[in-house]
Every structure is written in structure tokens, then in C-alpha cells.
CSV table of C-alpha atoms in Angstrom, one decimal:
chain,number,residue,atom,x,y,z
E,1,MET,CA,-141.4,-92.7,205.0
E,2,LYS,CA,-140.9,-90.3,202.2
E,3,ASN,CA,-141.1,-86.5,202.8
E,4,ILE,CA,-141.9,-86.8,206.5
E,5,ILE,CA,-139.9,-83.6,207.1
E,6,LYS,CA,-142.3,-81.6,204.9
E,7,THR,CA,-145.0,-81.1,207.5
E,8,ARG,CA,-142.5,-80.5,210.4
E,9,ILE,CA,-140.4,-77.6,209.2
E,10,GLN,CA,-143.0,-74.9,209.8
E,11,VAL,CA,-141.7,-74.3,213.4
E,12,VAL,CA,-139.4,-71.2,213.4
E,13,LEU,CA,-137.4,-70.6,216.5
E,14,MET,CA,-136.3,-67.0,215.9
E,15,GLY,CA,-139.0,-66.0,218.3
E,16,PHE,CA,-137.0,-67.5,221.2
E,17,LEU,CA,-135.7,-64.0,222.1
E,18,LEU,CA,-139.1,-62.3,221.7
E,19,ILE,CA,-140.6,-61.3,225.0
E,20,ILE,CA,-144.4,-61.6,224.8
E,21,GLY,CA,-146.0,-58.8,226.8
E,22,VAL,CA,-148.6,-59.3,229.6
E,23,GLY,CA,-151.8,-57.2,229.4
E,24,CYS,CA,-152.9,-57.0,233.0
E,25,SER,CA,-151.1,-55.5,236.0
E,26,ASP,CA,-152.2,-58.4,238.2
E,27,PHE,CA,-149.6,-60.6,236.4
E,28,LEU,CA,-146.7,-58.2,236.6
E,29,GLU,CA,-145.2,-60.2,239.5
E,30,GLU,CA,-145.7,-63.5,237.9
E,31,THR,CA,-143.6,-65.5,235.4
E,32,ASP,CA,-145.4,-65.5,232.0
E,33,PRO,CA,-145.7,-69.1,230.9
E,34,SER,CA,-146.0,-68.0,227.3
E,35,ASN,CA,-142.6,-66.5,227.2
E,36,ILE,CA,-140.2,-68.6,225.2
E,37,THR,CA,-136.5,-68.2,225.4
E,38,ALA,CA,-133.6,-70.4,224.4
E,39,ASP,CA,-132.9,-71.2,228.1
E,40,SER,CA,-136.5,-72.2,228.8
E,41,TYR,CA,-137.2,-74.0,225.5
E,42,PHE,CA,-134.4,-76.6,225.1
E,43,LYS,CA,-135.6,-79.2,227.6
E,44,THR,CA,-136.7,-82.3,225.7
E,45,ALA,CA,-135.9,-84.4,222.6
E,46,GLU,CA,-139.0,-82.9,221.0
E,47,HIS,CA,-137.6,-79.5,221.5
E,48,ALA,CA,-134.3,-80.5,219.9
E,49,GLU,CA,-136.2,-82.0,216.9
E,50,SER,CA,-138.2,-78.8,216.4
E,51,ALA,CA,-135.1,-76.7,216.7
E,52,VAL,CA,-133.5,-78.6,213.8
E,53,TYR,CA,-136.6,-78.7,211.7
E,54,SER,CA,-136.7,-74.9,211.9
E,55,ILE,CA,-133.2,-74.7,210.2
E,56,TYR,CA,-134.6,-76.5,207.1
E,57,SER,CA,-137.4,-74.0,206.7
E,58,ASN,CA,-135.0,-71.3,205.5
E,59,LEU,CA,-134.0,-73.3,202.5
E,60,ARG,CA,-137.3,-72.5,200.9
E,61,GLU,CA,-137.1,-68.7,201.0
E,62,VAL,CA,-134.9,-68.2,197.9
E,63,ARG,CA,-137.3,-70.3,195.8
E,64,GLY,CA,-140.3,-68.0,196.6
E,65,GLY,CA,-141.1,-64.6,195.2
E,66,SER,CA,-143.6,-62.3,193.7
E,67,TYR,CA,-145.0,-62.0,190.1
E,68,GLY,CA,-142.3,-62.8,187.7
E,69,GLY,CA,-139.4,-62.9,190.1
E,70,SER,CA,-137.6,-65.1,192.6
E,71,PRO,CA,-134.1,-65.0,194.2
E,72,TRP,CA,-133.0,-68.3,192.6
E,73,LEU,CA,-133.2,-66.6,189.2
E,74,MET,CA,-130.3,-64.5,190.3
E,75,LEU,CA,-127.8,-67.3,189.8
E,76,GLU,CA,-129.2,-68.2,186.4
E,77,PHE,CA,-129.3,-64.7,184.8
E,78,ALA,CA,-125.7,-64.2,186.0
E,79,THR,CA,-124.6,-67.0,183.7
E,80,GLY,CA,-125.8,-65.3,180.5
E,81,LEU,CA,-127.6,-68.5,179.5
E,82,ALA,CA,-131.1,-67.5,180.5
E,83,ASP,CA,-133.8,-65.4,178.8
E,84,SER,CA,-137.0,-63.8,180.1
E,85,ASP,CA,-140.2,-62.4,178.7
E,86,LEU,CA,-140.7,-60.0,181.6
E,87,GLY,CA,-139.4,-56.5,180.9
E,88,GLN,CA,-140.7,-55.2,184.2
E,89,ALA,CA,-138.7,-57.8,186.3
E,90,ASP,CA,-136.0,-55.3,187.3
E,91,ASN,CA,-134.2,-57.6,189.7
E,92,SER,CA,-133.8,-60.1,187.0
E,93,ASN,CA,-133.0,-57.8,184.2
E,94,ILE,CA,-130.2,-55.8,185.9
E,95,ILE,CA,-128.4,-59.1,186.6
E,96,ARG,CA,-128.9,-60.4,183.1
E,97,ASN,CA,-127.6,-57.2,181.6
E,98,LEU,CA,-124.7,-57.0,184.1
E,99,THR,CA,-125.9,-53.7,185.6
E,100,ASN,CA,-126.7,-55.2,189.0
E,101,THR,CA,-126.7,-53.0,192.2
E,102,SER,CA,-126.7,-53.6,195.9
E,103,ASP,CA,-130.4,-52.7,196.0
E,104,ASN,CA,-131.3,-55.9,194.3
E,105,ALA,CA,-133.9,-57.7,196.3
E,106,TYR,CA,-132.6,-61.1,195.2
E,107,GLY,CA,-129.2,-60.7,196.9
E,108,LYS,CA,-131.0,-59.4,200.0
E,109,GLU,CA,-133.1,-62.5,200.2
E,110,TYR,CA,-130.1,-64.8,199.9
E,111,TRP,CA,-128.3,-62.8,202.7
E,112,ASP,CA,-131.3,-62.7,205.0
E,113,SER,CA,-132.5,-66.3,204.6
E,114,SER,CA,-129.0,-67.7,205.0
E,115,TYR,CA,-128.4,-65.8,208.2
E,116,LYS,CA,-131.8,-66.8,209.6
E,117,GLY,CA,-130.9,-70.4,208.9
E,118,ILE,CA,-127.5,-69.9,210.5
E,119,ALA,CA,-129.1,-68.2,213.6
E,120,ASN,CA,-131.4,-71.2,214.0
E,121,ALA,CA,-128.5,-73.6,213.6
E,122,ASN,CA,-126.4,-71.7,216.2
E,123,LEU,CA,-129.3,-72.0,218.7
E,124,ALA,CA,-129.6,-75.7,218.1
E,125,ILE,CA,-125.8,-76.4,218.2
E,126,ALA,CA,-125.4,-74.4,221.4
E,127,ASN,CA,-128.4,-75.8,223.3
E,128,ILE,CA,-129.0,-79.4,222.2
E,129,PRO,CA,-125.9,-80.8,223.9
E,130,ASP,CA,-127.4,-80.0,227.4
E,131,ILE,CA,-130.7,-81.8,226.7
E,132,THR,CA,-131.2,-85.2,228.4
E,133,MET,CA,-132.1,-87.5,225.5
E,134,ASP,CA,-130.9,-90.5,223.6
E,135,GLU,CA,-127.3,-89.7,222.7
E,136,GLY,CA,-127.5,-91.3,219.2
E,137,GLN,CA,-130.5,-89.1,218.3
E,138,LYS,CA,-128.8,-86.1,219.8
E,139,ASN,CA,-125.6,-86.6,217.7
E,140,GLN,CA,-127.7,-87.0,214.6
E,141,LEU,CA,-129.6,-83.8,215.2
E,142,LEU,CA,-126.4,-81.9,215.8
E,143,GLY,CA,-125.1,-83.4,212.6
E,144,GLU,CA,-128.1,-82.1,210.6
E,145,ALA,CA,-127.7,-78.7,212.2
E,146,ARG,CA,-124.0,-78.5,211.4
E,147,PHE,CA,-124.6,-79.6,207.8
E,148,LEU,CA,-127.2,-76.9,207.3
E,149,ARG,CA,-125.1,-74.2,208.8
E,150,ALA,CA,-122.3,-75.3,206.5
E,151,TYR,CA,-124.6,-75.2,203.5
E,152,TYR,CA,-125.8,-71.6,204.3
E,153,TYR,CA,-122.3,-70.4,204.8
E,154,TYR,CA,-121.2,-72.1,201.6
E,155,ASN,CA,-123.8,-70.1,199.7
E,156,LEU,CA,-122.9,-66.9,201.4
E,157,VAL,CA,-119.1,-67.1,200.8
E,158,ARG,CA,-119.5,-68.1,197.2
E,159,ILE,CA,-122.1,-65.4,196.5
E,160,PHE,CA,-120.7,-62.5,198.5
E,161,GLY,CA,-117.1,-63.5,199.4
E,162,SER,CA,-116.0,-62.2,202.8
E,163,VAL,CA,-119.0,-62.1,205.1
E,164,PRO,CA,-119.6,-62.0,208.9
E,165,LEU,CA,-118.9,-65.4,210.5
E,166,ILE,CA,-121.2,-66.0,213.4
E,167,THR,CA,-121.2,-69.4,215.1
E,168,ASP,CA,-122.8,-68.6,218.5
E,169,PRO,CA,-126.3,-67.4,219.3
E,170,ILE,CA,-126.6,-63.6,219.5
E,171,ASP,CA,-129.1,-61.1,220.9
E,172,LEU,CA,-129.3,-57.4,221.0
E,173,SER,CA,-126.6,-57.2,223.6
E,174,SER,CA,-124.1,-59.4,221.8
E,175,GLU,CA,-120.8,-57.9,220.8
E,176,ASN,CA,-121.1,-59.8,217.5
E,177,LEU,CA,-124.3,-58.1,216.6
E,178,TYR,CA,-122.4,-55.9,214.2
E,179,SER,CA,-119.7,-58.2,213.1
E,180,SER,CA,-116.9,-57.4,210.7
E,181,GLN,CA,-116.3,-59.6,207.7
E,182,GLU,CA,-114.2,-62.8,208.1
E,183,THR,CA,-111.7,-63.9,205.6
E,184,VAL,CA,-112.9,-66.3,202.9
E,185,GLU,CA,-110.3,-68.9,204.1
E,186,ASN,CA,-111.6,-68.8,207.6
E,187,ILE,CA,-115.2,-69.2,206.5
E,188,TYR,CA,-114.2,-72.3,204.5
E,189,THR,CA,-112.4,-73.7,207.6
E,190,VAL,CA,-115.6,-73.5,209.6
E,191,ILE,CA,-117.6,-75.0,206.7
E,192,VAL,CA,-115.3,-78.0,206.5
E,193,GLU,CA,-115.3,-78.4,210.3
E,194,ASP,CA,-119.1,-78.4,210.4
E,195,LEU,CA,-119.3,-81.0,207.6
E,196,THR,CA,-116.5,-83.2,209.1
E,197,ASN,CA,-118.4,-83.2,212.5
E,198,ALA,CA,-121.7,-84.0,210.6
E,199,GLU,CA,-119.9,-86.8,208.9
E,200,ALA,CA,-119.1,-88.4,212.2
E,201,SER,CA,-122.5,-87.9,213.8
E,202,GLY,CA,-124.1,-91.2,213.0
E,203,LEU,CA,-126.4,-90.1,210.2
E,204,PRO,CA,-127.8,-92.8,207.9
E,205,PHE,CA,-126.2,-92.9,204.5
E,206,ASN,CA,-129.6,-92.5,202.8
E,207,ASP,CA,-133.1,-92.7,204.2
E,208,GLY,CA,-135.6,-91.1,201.8
E,209,THR,CA,-137.2,-88.8,204.4
E,210,GLY,CA,-135.8,-85.5,203.1
E,211,LYS,CA,-133.5,-85.0,206.1
E,212,VAL,CA,-129.8,-84.6,205.9
E,213,THR,CA,-128.0,-87.9,205.4
E,214,LEU,CA,-124.4,-89.1,205.4
E,215,GLY,CA,-124.6,-89.2,201.6
E,216,ALA,CA,-125.6,-85.5,201.5
E,217,VAL,CA,-122.7,-84.6,203.9
E,218,LYS,CA,-120.1,-86.4,201.8
E,219,SER,CA,-121.6,-85.0,198.6
E,220,LEU,CA,-121.5,-81.4,199.9
E,221,LEU,CA,-117.9,-82.0,201.2
E,222,SER,CA,-116.8,-83.1,197.7
E,223,SER,CA,-118.3,-79.9,196.3
E,224,VAL,CA,-116.7,-77.7,198.9
E,225,TYR,CA,-113.3,-79.3,198.4
E,226,LEU,CA,-113.6,-78.9,194.6
E,227,THR,CA,-114.3,-75.2,195.1
E,228,MET,CA,-111.4,-74.8,197.6
E,229,ALA,CA,-109.1,-76.2,194.9
E,230,GLY,CA,-110.1,-73.4,192.6
E,231,ASN,CA,-110.9,-69.7,192.8
E,232,PRO,CA,-110.5,-67.9,195.1
E,233,LEU,CA,-108.4,-70.1,197.4
E,234,GLN,CA,-106.6,-71.9,194.6
E,235,LEU,CA,-105.5,-74.8,197.0
E,236,GLY,CA,-104.9,-77.1,194.1
E,237,SER,CA,-104.0,-80.8,194.1
E,238,GLU,CA,-104.5,-81.6,197.8
E,239,TYR,CA,-108.1,-80.4,197.5
E,240,TYR,CA,-108.8,-82.0,194.2
E,241,GLN,CA,-107.8,-85.3,195.9
E,242,LYS,CA,-110.1,-84.6,198.8
E,243,ALA,CA,-113.0,-83.8,196.4
E,244,ALA,CA,-112.3,-87.0,194.4
E,245,ASP,CA,-112.1,-89.1,197.6
E,246,LYS,CA,-115.4,-87.9,199.0
E,247,ALA,CA,-117.3,-88.2,195.7
E,248,LYS,CA,-115.9,-91.7,195.3
E,249,GLU,CA,-117.2,-92.6,198.7
E,250,VAL,CA,-120.7,-91.6,197.6
E,251,ILE,CA,-120.3,-93.5,194.3
E,252,ASP,CA,-118.9,-96.6,196.0
E,253,SER,CA,-121.8,-96.7,198.6
E,254,ALA,CA,-124.2,-97.7,195.8
E,255,GLU,CA,-126.9,-95.8,197.7
E,256,TYR,CA,-127.7,-93.6,194.7
E,257,SER,CA,-128.2,-94.1,191.0
E,258,LEU,CA,-129.2,-92.0,188.0
E,259,PHE,CA,-132.8,-92.2,187.1
E,260,PRO,CA,-133.5,-94.2,184.0
E,261,THR,CA,-135.6,-91.4,182.5
E,262,TYR,CA,-135.4,-87.6,182.7
E,263,ALA,CA,-139.1,-87.6,183.6
E,264,ASP,CA,-138.2,-88.9,187.0
E,265,LEU,CA,-136.3,-85.6,187.8
E,266,HIS,CA,-139.6,-83.7,187.9
E,267,ASP,CA,-141.9,-86.4,189.2
E,268,PRO,CA,-143.0,-85.7,192.8
E,269,GLU,CA,-143.3,-89.4,193.4
E,270,GLN,CA,-139.4,-89.6,193.1
E,271,ASN,CA,-138.8,-86.9,195.7
E,272,ASN,CA,-135.8,-87.9,197.9
E,273,ALA,CA,-135.2,-91.1,195.9
E,274,GLY,CA,-132.9,-92.3,193.1
E,275,GLU,CA,-130.4,-89.6,192.3
E,276,ASN,CA,-132.0,-87.0,194.5
E,277,ILE,CA,-129.4,-86.8,197.3
E,278,PHE,CA,-130.7,-83.6,199.1
E,279,MET,CA,-133.7,-81.5,198.3
E,280,VAL,CA,-135.8,-78.6,199.5
E,281,GLN,CA,-139.1,-80.1,200.7
E,282,TYR,CA,-142.6,-79.1,199.6
E,283,GLU,CA,-146.1,-80.4,200.0
E,284,ALA,CA,-149.1,-79.5,197.7
E,285,PHE,CA,-151.9,-77.6,199.3
E,286,VAL,CA,-149.9,-77.3,202.6
E,287,ASP,CA,-146.7,-75.6,201.6
E,288,PRO,CA,-146.4,-76.1,197.8
E,289,SER,CA,-143.4,-75.3,195.7
E,290,ASP,CA,-143.9,-71.9,194.1
E,291,TRP,CA,-141.7,-71.7,191.0
E,292,GLN,CA,-144.1,-73.3,188.5
E,293,PRO,CA,-145.4,-69.9,187.3
E,294,LEU,CA,-141.9,-68.8,186.5
E,295,VAL,CA,-141.1,-71.7,184.1
E,296,ILE,CA,-144.5,-71.4,182.3
E,297,PRO,CA,-144.4,-69.2,179.2
E,298,TYR,CA,-146.0,-65.8,179.5
E,299,ASN,CA,-149.8,-65.9,179.2
E,300,MET,CA,-149.9,-68.8,176.6
E,301,ASN,CA,-152.8,-70.4,178.5
E,302,ILE,CA,-151.2,-73.8,178.9
E,303,SER,CA,-151.5,-74.2,182.7
E,304,ALA,CA,-154.0,-74.6,185.5
E,305,TYR,CA,-152.0,-71.8,187.2
E,306,SER,CA,-153.6,-68.4,186.7
E,307,GLU,CA,-150.2,-66.8,187.0
E,308,GLN,CA,-148.0,-67.7,184.0
E,309,THR,CA,-145.0,-65.3,183.8
E,310,GLY,CA,-142.3,-66.6,181.4
E,311,ALA,CA,-139.8,-65.4,184.0
E,312,ILE,CA,-137.0,-67.7,182.8
E,313,TYR,CA,-136.2,-69.9,179.8
E,314,ALA,CA,-133.1,-71.3,178.1
E,315,ASN,CA,-131.1,-69.1,175.7
E,316,GLU,CA,-131.5,-70.7,172.3
E,317,ASN,CA,-127.7,-70.3,171.6
E,318,PHE,CA,-127.1,-72.5,174.7
E,319,ILE,CA,-129.6,-75.1,173.5
E,320,ASN,CA,-127.7,-75.2,170.2
E,321,SER,CA,-124.5,-75.9,172.0
E,322,TYR,CA,-125.6,-79.4,173.0
E,323,GLU,CA,-124.2,-82.3,170.8
E,324,GLU,CA,-126.4,-83.5,168.0
E,325,GLY,CA,-128.6,-86.3,169.2
E,326,ASP,CA,-128.4,-85.3,172.9
E,327,LYS,CA,-131.6,-86.6,174.4
E,328,ARG,CA,-131.6,-83.8,177.0
E,329,VAL,CA,-132.7,-81.3,174.3
E,330,ALA,CA,-135.3,-83.6,172.8
E,331,GLU,CA,-138.8,-82.3,173.3
E,332,LYS,CA,-140.0,-82.5,176.9
E,333,GLU,CA,-136.8,-84.0,178.3
E,334,PHE,CA,-134.9,-81.0,179.9
E,335,TYR,CA,-136.8,-78.4,177.9
E,336,TYR,CA,-140.2,-77.9,176.2
E,337,THR,CA,-141.2,-75.8,173.2
E,338,THR,CA,-144.9,-76.9,172.9
E,339,TYR,CA,-147.7,-77.7,175.2
E,340,THR,CA,-151.4,-78.2,175.1
E,341,SER,CA,-154.0,-75.5,175.6
E,342,LYS,CA,-155.7,-75.5,179.0
E,343,PHE,CA,-159.0,-74.8,177.1
E,344,ASP,CA,-158.5,-77.8,174.8
E,345,ARG,CA,-155.9,-80.5,175.6
E,346,ASP,CA,-156.1,-81.7,172.1
E,347,GLU,CA,-154.7,-78.4,170.8
E,348,THR,CA,-150.9,-77.9,170.8
E,349,ILE,CA,-149.5,-74.4,171.3
E,350,VAL,CA,-146.0,-73.5,170.1
E,351,LEU,CA,-144.4,-71.5,172.9
E,352,GLY,CA,-141.7,-69.6,171.1
E,353,GLY,CA,-138.8,-70.6,173.4
E,354,TYR,CA,-137.1,-73.4,175.3
E,355,PHE,CA,-138.8,-73.6,178.7
E,356,LEU,CA,-137.5,-75.6,181.7
E,357,TYR,CA,-139.2,-78.9,181.7
E,358,LYS,CA,-136.9,-80.3,184.3
E,359,HIS,CA,-138.7,-78.1,186.8
E,360,PHE,CA,-142.2,-78.7,185.4
E,361,ASP,CA,-144.8,-80.4,187.6
E,362,ILE,CA,-147.2,-82.1,185.1
E,363,VAL,CA,-150.0,-82.8,187.5
E,364,ALA,CA,-149.9,-79.3,189.0
E,365,ASN,CA,-150.0,-77.6,185.6
E,366,LEU,CA,-152.7,-79.9,184.1
E,367,ASP,CA,-155.0,-79.9,187.1
E,368,THR,CA,-154.2,-78.8,190.7
E,369,ALA,CA,-152.2,-75.6,190.4
E,370,SER,CA,-150.5,-76.8,193.6
E,371,SER,CA,-147.1,-78.6,193.4
E,372,ASP,CA,-145.5,-81.3,195.4
E,373,LEU,CA,-142.3,-81.1,193.5
E,374,ASN,CA,-139.1,-80.7,195.6
E,375,TRP,CA,-136.1,-78.7,194.5
E,376,ASP,CA,-132.8,-80.5,194.0
E,377,LEU,CA,-129.9,-79.1,195.9
E,378,ILE,CA,-127.6,-82.0,195.4
E,379,ARG,CA,-128.1,-84.8,192.9
E,380,TYR,CA,-126.0,-87.8,192.0
E,381,ALA,CA,-125.2,-86.6,188.5
E,382,GLU,CA,-123.2,-83.7,190.0
E,383,VAL,CA,-121.3,-86.1,192.3
E,384,LEU,CA,-120.3,-88.2,189.3
E,385,LEU,CA,-119.0,-85.1,187.5
E,386,ILE,CA,-117.2,-83.8,190.6
E,387,TYR,CA,-115.4,-87.1,190.7
E,388,ALA,CA,-114.5,-87.1,187.0
E,389,GLU,CA,-113.2,-83.5,187.1
E,390,ALA,CA,-111.2,-83.8,190.4
E,391,SER,CA,-109.6,-87.1,189.5
E,392,ASN,CA,-108.6,-85.8,186.1
E,393,GLU,CA,-106.8,-82.9,187.7
E,394,LEU,CA,-104.7,-85.3,189.7
E,395,SER,CA,-103.7,-87.9,187.1
E,396,GLY,CA,-105.5,-87.3,183.8
E,397,PRO,CA,-108.5,-89.3,182.7
E,398,THR,CA,-108.7,-92.7,184.4
E,399,ALA,CA,-111.0,-95.6,183.6
E,400,ALA,CA,-113.1,-94.7,186.7
E,401,ALA,CA,-113.4,-91.0,185.6
E,402,TYR,CA,-114.6,-92.1,182.1
E,403,ASP,CA,-117.1,-94.5,183.8
E,404,ALA,CA,-118.5,-91.6,185.8
E,405,VAL,CA,-119.1,-89.2,183.0
E,406,ASN,CA,-120.1,-91.9,180.5
E,407,GLU,CA,-122.8,-93.0,182.8
E,408,ILE,CA,-124.4,-89.6,182.3
E,409,ARG,CA,-123.7,-89.6,178.6
E,410,THR,CA,-125.3,-93.0,178.2
E,411,ARG,CA,-128.6,-91.7,179.6
E,412,ALA,CA,-128.3,-88.8,177.1
E,413,GLU,CA,-127.9,-91.3,174.3
E,414,LEU,CA,-124.4,-90.0,173.5
E,415,PRO,CA,-121.3,-91.9,172.6
E,416,ASP,CA,-118.8,-92.6,175.4
E,417,LEU,CA,-115.9,-90.3,175.8
E,418,ALA,CA,-112.5,-92.0,175.1
E,419,GLY,CA,-108.9,-91.4,174.2
E,420,LEU,CA,-108.8,-87.7,175.4
E,421,SER,CA,-105.9,-85.8,176.8
E,422,LYS,CA,-106.0,-84.3,180.3
E,423,ASP,CA,-106.9,-80.9,178.8
E,424,GLN,CA,-109.5,-82.3,176.5
E,425,PHE,CA,-111.1,-84.3,179.2
E,426,ARG,CA,-111.2,-81.3,181.5
E,427,GLU,CA,-113.2,-79.2,179.1
E,428,ALA,CA,-115.4,-82.2,178.2
E,429,ILE,CA,-116.3,-82.5,181.9
E,430,TRP,CA,-117.0,-78.8,182.2
E,431,LYS,CA,-119.3,-78.9,179.1
E,432,GLU,CA,-121.1,-82.0,180.6
E,433,LYS,CA,-121.7,-80.1,183.8
E,434,TRP,CA,-123.1,-77.1,181.9
E,435,HIS,CA,-125.4,-79.3,180.0
E,436,GLU,CA,-126.5,-81.8,182.6
E,437,LEU,CA,-126.9,-79.3,185.6
E,438,SER,CA,-128.3,-76.4,183.6
E,439,TYR,CA,-130.7,-74.1,185.4
E,440,GLU,CA,-130.2,-75.9,188.7
E,441,ASN,CA,-128.2,-73.0,190.4
E,442,VAL,CA,-124.9,-74.8,189.8
E,443,THR,CA,-123.4,-73.2,186.6
E,444,TRP,CA,-122.6,-69.7,188.0
E,445,PHE,CA,-120.8,-71.2,190.9
E,446,ASP,CA,-118.7,-73.3,188.5
E,447,MET,CA,-118.0,-70.2,186.4
E,448,VAL,CA,-116.6,-68.4,189.4
E,449,ARG,CA,-114.7,-71.4,190.7
E,450,LEU,CA,-113.0,-71.9,187.3
E,451,LYS,CA,-113.0,-68.2,186.3
E,452,LYS,CA,-114.3,-69.5,182.9
E,453,GLY,CA,-117.3,-68.8,180.7
E,454,PHE,CA,-118.7,-71.1,178.1
E,455,ASN,CA,-118.8,-69.7,174.6
E,456,VAL,CA,-122.1,-71.1,173.3
E,457,THR,CA,-121.1,-70.4,169.7
E,458,THR,CA,-117.7,-72.1,169.6
E,459,GLY,CA,-118.4,-74.7,172.3
E,460,THR,CA,-115.2,-73.7,174.1
E,461,PHE,CA,-114.3,-72.2,177.4
E,462,GLU,CA,-112.7,-68.7,177.8
E,463,ASP,CA,-111.6,-66.5,180.6
E,464,PHE,CA,-114.4,-65.3,182.9
E,465,VAL,CA,-113.2,-61.6,182.7
E,466,GLY,CA,-113.9,-60.6,179.1
E,467,HIS,CA,-116.3,-63.4,178.4
E,468,SER,CA,-119.3,-62.0,176.4
E,469,PHE,CA,-122.8,-63.3,176.7
E,470,ALA,CA,-124.5,-64.3,173.4
E,471,TYR,CA,-126.8,-61.2,173.7
E,472,GLY,CA,-124.0,-58.7,174.3
E,473,PRO,CA,-122.9,-57.9,177.9
E,474,THR,CA,-119.3,-58.7,178.9
E,475,LEU,CA,-118.2,-60.0,182.3
E,476,THR,CA,-115.7,-58.0,184.4
E,477,GLU,CA,-113.9,-58.8,187.6
E,478,ARG,CA,-116.7,-57.5,189.7
E,479,GLU,CA,-119.1,-60.1,188.5
E,480,LEU,CA,-117.1,-62.8,190.4
E,481,LEU,CA,-119.2,-61.7,193.4
E,482,PHE,CA,-122.6,-60.2,194.1
E,483,PRO,CA,-122.9,-56.9,196.0
E,484,ILE,CA,-123.5,-56.9,199.7
E,485,PRO,CA,-127.1,-55.6,200.1
E,486,THR,CA,-127.5,-51.9,200.7
E,487,ASP,CA,-129.5,-52.4,203.9
E,488,GLU,CA,-126.8,-54.4,205.5
E,489,LEU,CA,-124.2,-51.7,204.8
E,490,ARG,CA,-126.5,-49.1,206.3
E,491,ASN,CA,-127.2,-51.2,209.4
E,492,ASN,CA,-123.6,-52.4,210.0
E,493,GLU,CA,-120.9,-49.8,209.4
E,494,ASN,CA,-118.2,-52.6,209.8
E,495,LEU,CA,-119.1,-54.0,206.4
E,496,VAL,CA,-117.2,-53.1,203.3
E,497,GLN,CA,-118.8,-53.4,199.9
E,498,ASN,CA,-117.3,-55.7,197.2
E,499,ALA,CA,-115.2,-54.0,194.6
E,500,GLY,CA,-117.0,-52.5,191.7
E,501,TYR,CA,-120.4,-52.0,193.3
């Protein structure tokens, strides 16, 4: 049953509105059977399934990239906690050095892929209700579509702030083709509405197929509510309560559990299982994951991949901020500093940095150069930490909050937290999130939500604005958002650039 979605998300429905020309005048009076439009396509249950699978496909686009670069790196270099050996990777370097511009291709890819996913979701949500099919299956497919639309908007609103809010299919004649930006508050309203509808759509809590589940919906809702409690909406206690409640529902379901070893986090055999609540799906030799060359040191000849770029690795100061004895920084747990030579597997090479072992596919690097490894978008460890943080904001550290965070610390072979004040527990949870969810495209979102940066030298948190990275650059107000891409501003005169860009 695992990973059945992998081979089915190749279908892309953006071509619905493309009219396929006819090459012979004899057929000018005839209806071209090859023409596919939304009205002609959505007729069967199979059409509904294909429409929803197409929405998943856009999750992959920000994981891809060319030599030494990939859009997902954008959210890591913006934290100040990542290093690179590629001086020519301009898209990465201008973010890392806080000299980013609206011409950055990474931001453009986040914008484009998100709106492609939203467009496919809008088509599905508008057309599937009219299909004659099993009502239970119909509701579940609509639940998947609404979850995915919410996920894309959740990324857009956190990365760019106020963006166009489009919830209906559009074509070249639509009045919404050049939409103005919607308020952040209204975008979050639609995100919550979509997730609440998905929650009531009859999805299974957990099924191991790679599709959206009720567990994924509740987990994402807990994250959304936690963000709404903080910057920029600052909705406070009510939303901390909502976040805690949704996270607790996932915890109490007993459908998910932490893996016993960190090796399971990057074992393709564990895709969509254990603590992996929702993942981007890949399949070796068919549609393999493509970030392996990025997490391999530059030309050290350790891998079966011919491309080895050293595009990203952990800042040493960040590694040193982990507690003494933390298993996560032991060799080949979350990070690796040595590996064997591809020419002689009995020879060990010292790599000169802390590379990301949590994203490292062993079989692909040793042998196949084609990876089956999925990318985690939501894992159970994050849900535990959301619960601990949100519940602490309401009433200080409770026994249940301690249990949640100490479950993670036990796996890291660290002593339990105990006897902390509310303020002490708050920072302890933040630090746990930074260390547990490192380089998983979570940390920057937390920095913006909290308006805090982590001082890797002192081990304390300080205001976002004025926070200096270990290698020099200092954050300003503008770095709370990324710039709207230049091409979008040129194409749509109704858009207004974010301040400072």
C-alpha cells in the first residue's frame, strides 16, 4: 500500500484550457475529440482522482533545481545557520548574505509552483461536486484538494505576506487574472476554512499511501493556529488553545510515534510511516528525489552521484549549540563529517564540515544514484513541540507538555526537562525545535512567527530585528518577508512590492 501516489501524480491538468489545433481544413466543422477543457473532462471518478493527483505534483517543484541550487535552500540560508561551498550559487549567496533581491529564482519558483498547485486545486474543488460518483470518495478527494490548497497558501502568506487570493478557476478572460493582494488576515481565514472542511471530509486518520490524511489535516491546522497566535496576526491565547487542541488530537490518536532511531528518518523503507505524517513523494528511476547532490560535499568523491555540490551544510557554530551528549550531533545521526571513498569503501575521507545526514539516502549514494527518499513536510516530532509550546503559553509547563518534549529528548539521550518556569520552558521548547527540526524548512518560519533569532554563541534567543548571524550579516525588518518576484510585478501592475525590496 505504501507510496501508491508516487506513480499517479504525473498528470497535470493545467492543459485543460489549452486548445489543441487541427491540421486539416476537412475537420474545421467537426468537434476535435482531443480538445480537453474543464467542462469536458470532469465526468468520471477517474477524472476526479487524476485532478487531485495533479495538485500533489506541484509539491515537488521547490525541491528540484540545477547545479548547486534549489528553491528549498532559500528558507535555510535565510536562518543564518547554513553554509555552502559554492561561491557561484548566487541565488543562495544573496539570501545567506542578506542582500536578496526580487530577481531571485528561488522566490519565483515558490510563487509559481504554489499558484500552479492552487490553480489545479481550484479546478478540482469547482468541478468534482458535479461528478456522479461514490459520495464518500468524492468528499475525500475534495478534502485532499482543500488541504493542498491550504498548504500552498500557507507557504505563500508566510513567505510573501499579502498575496492574491484566488479560489475559483480562472482563464484569460477572468476578471481575477490580474488580482490585487488580499490581506494576510483574509488569507488565513481561507486557509482555516479549507482545513476545517478537509477535517470533516471523511479522510482516514493515517493510511501509509502518501495521500492526505486526517492526521495531516489536524497537524497542519495546529501549525496554522500556532502561527496565527504569533506574528503577524498576534491573535494570542485563543489560537494557542486551538493549536494545542489540534496537536493533542494527533497525539491522542496514537496513530504516529517517533522512530526509535534517527536512521529511520532517511530510510526510504520508512516513507509515509512512523513519524512521517505527510511527505512529498518520489520514486527511484521514475521520479527520483533530486536533492542528494546538494547535501554531498563538493567533489570529495564519496558518492555514486557524478554531481556533488556541497550546496548546503550546517554552520559549525550551530552544531556547537547542541547540548553536550546530544545524540543528534553524533556522527551520522543528523549530520556527517566523514564518509568512505567511492573508489575504495575501506578508505575514510574527512569532509571538512557538518553535512546533512538526515537527508542522505545511503543506497542511492553508495550504489544507484537514484533516490526513493521522500521529503518530510510534517512529522510527528513537530506536532509534539507545537503542543508543548502552545500549551505552555496558556498555563505554563504542564505534565503533558513535559511528556511531549521529553519524548524527543529521550531519543536524543538527553535528560528530561523539569522544574522550569513558563519563560524558561518557552525558550527550552524553541531551542528543541531549532535542534530537532533543523534544515527541514521549519526554522525560518519559526523565526518570523516569533520575531526571534537564535544566538548560537550564547544559546539564547534575541529579537529578530538586529539579530546577527554568526558570520556577520544582521537582520532587518525587511527580512520578515521575501520579495515578490520581479516578473510578477511586471506582469501585474496591481501588485505592490514588500517594504525594503
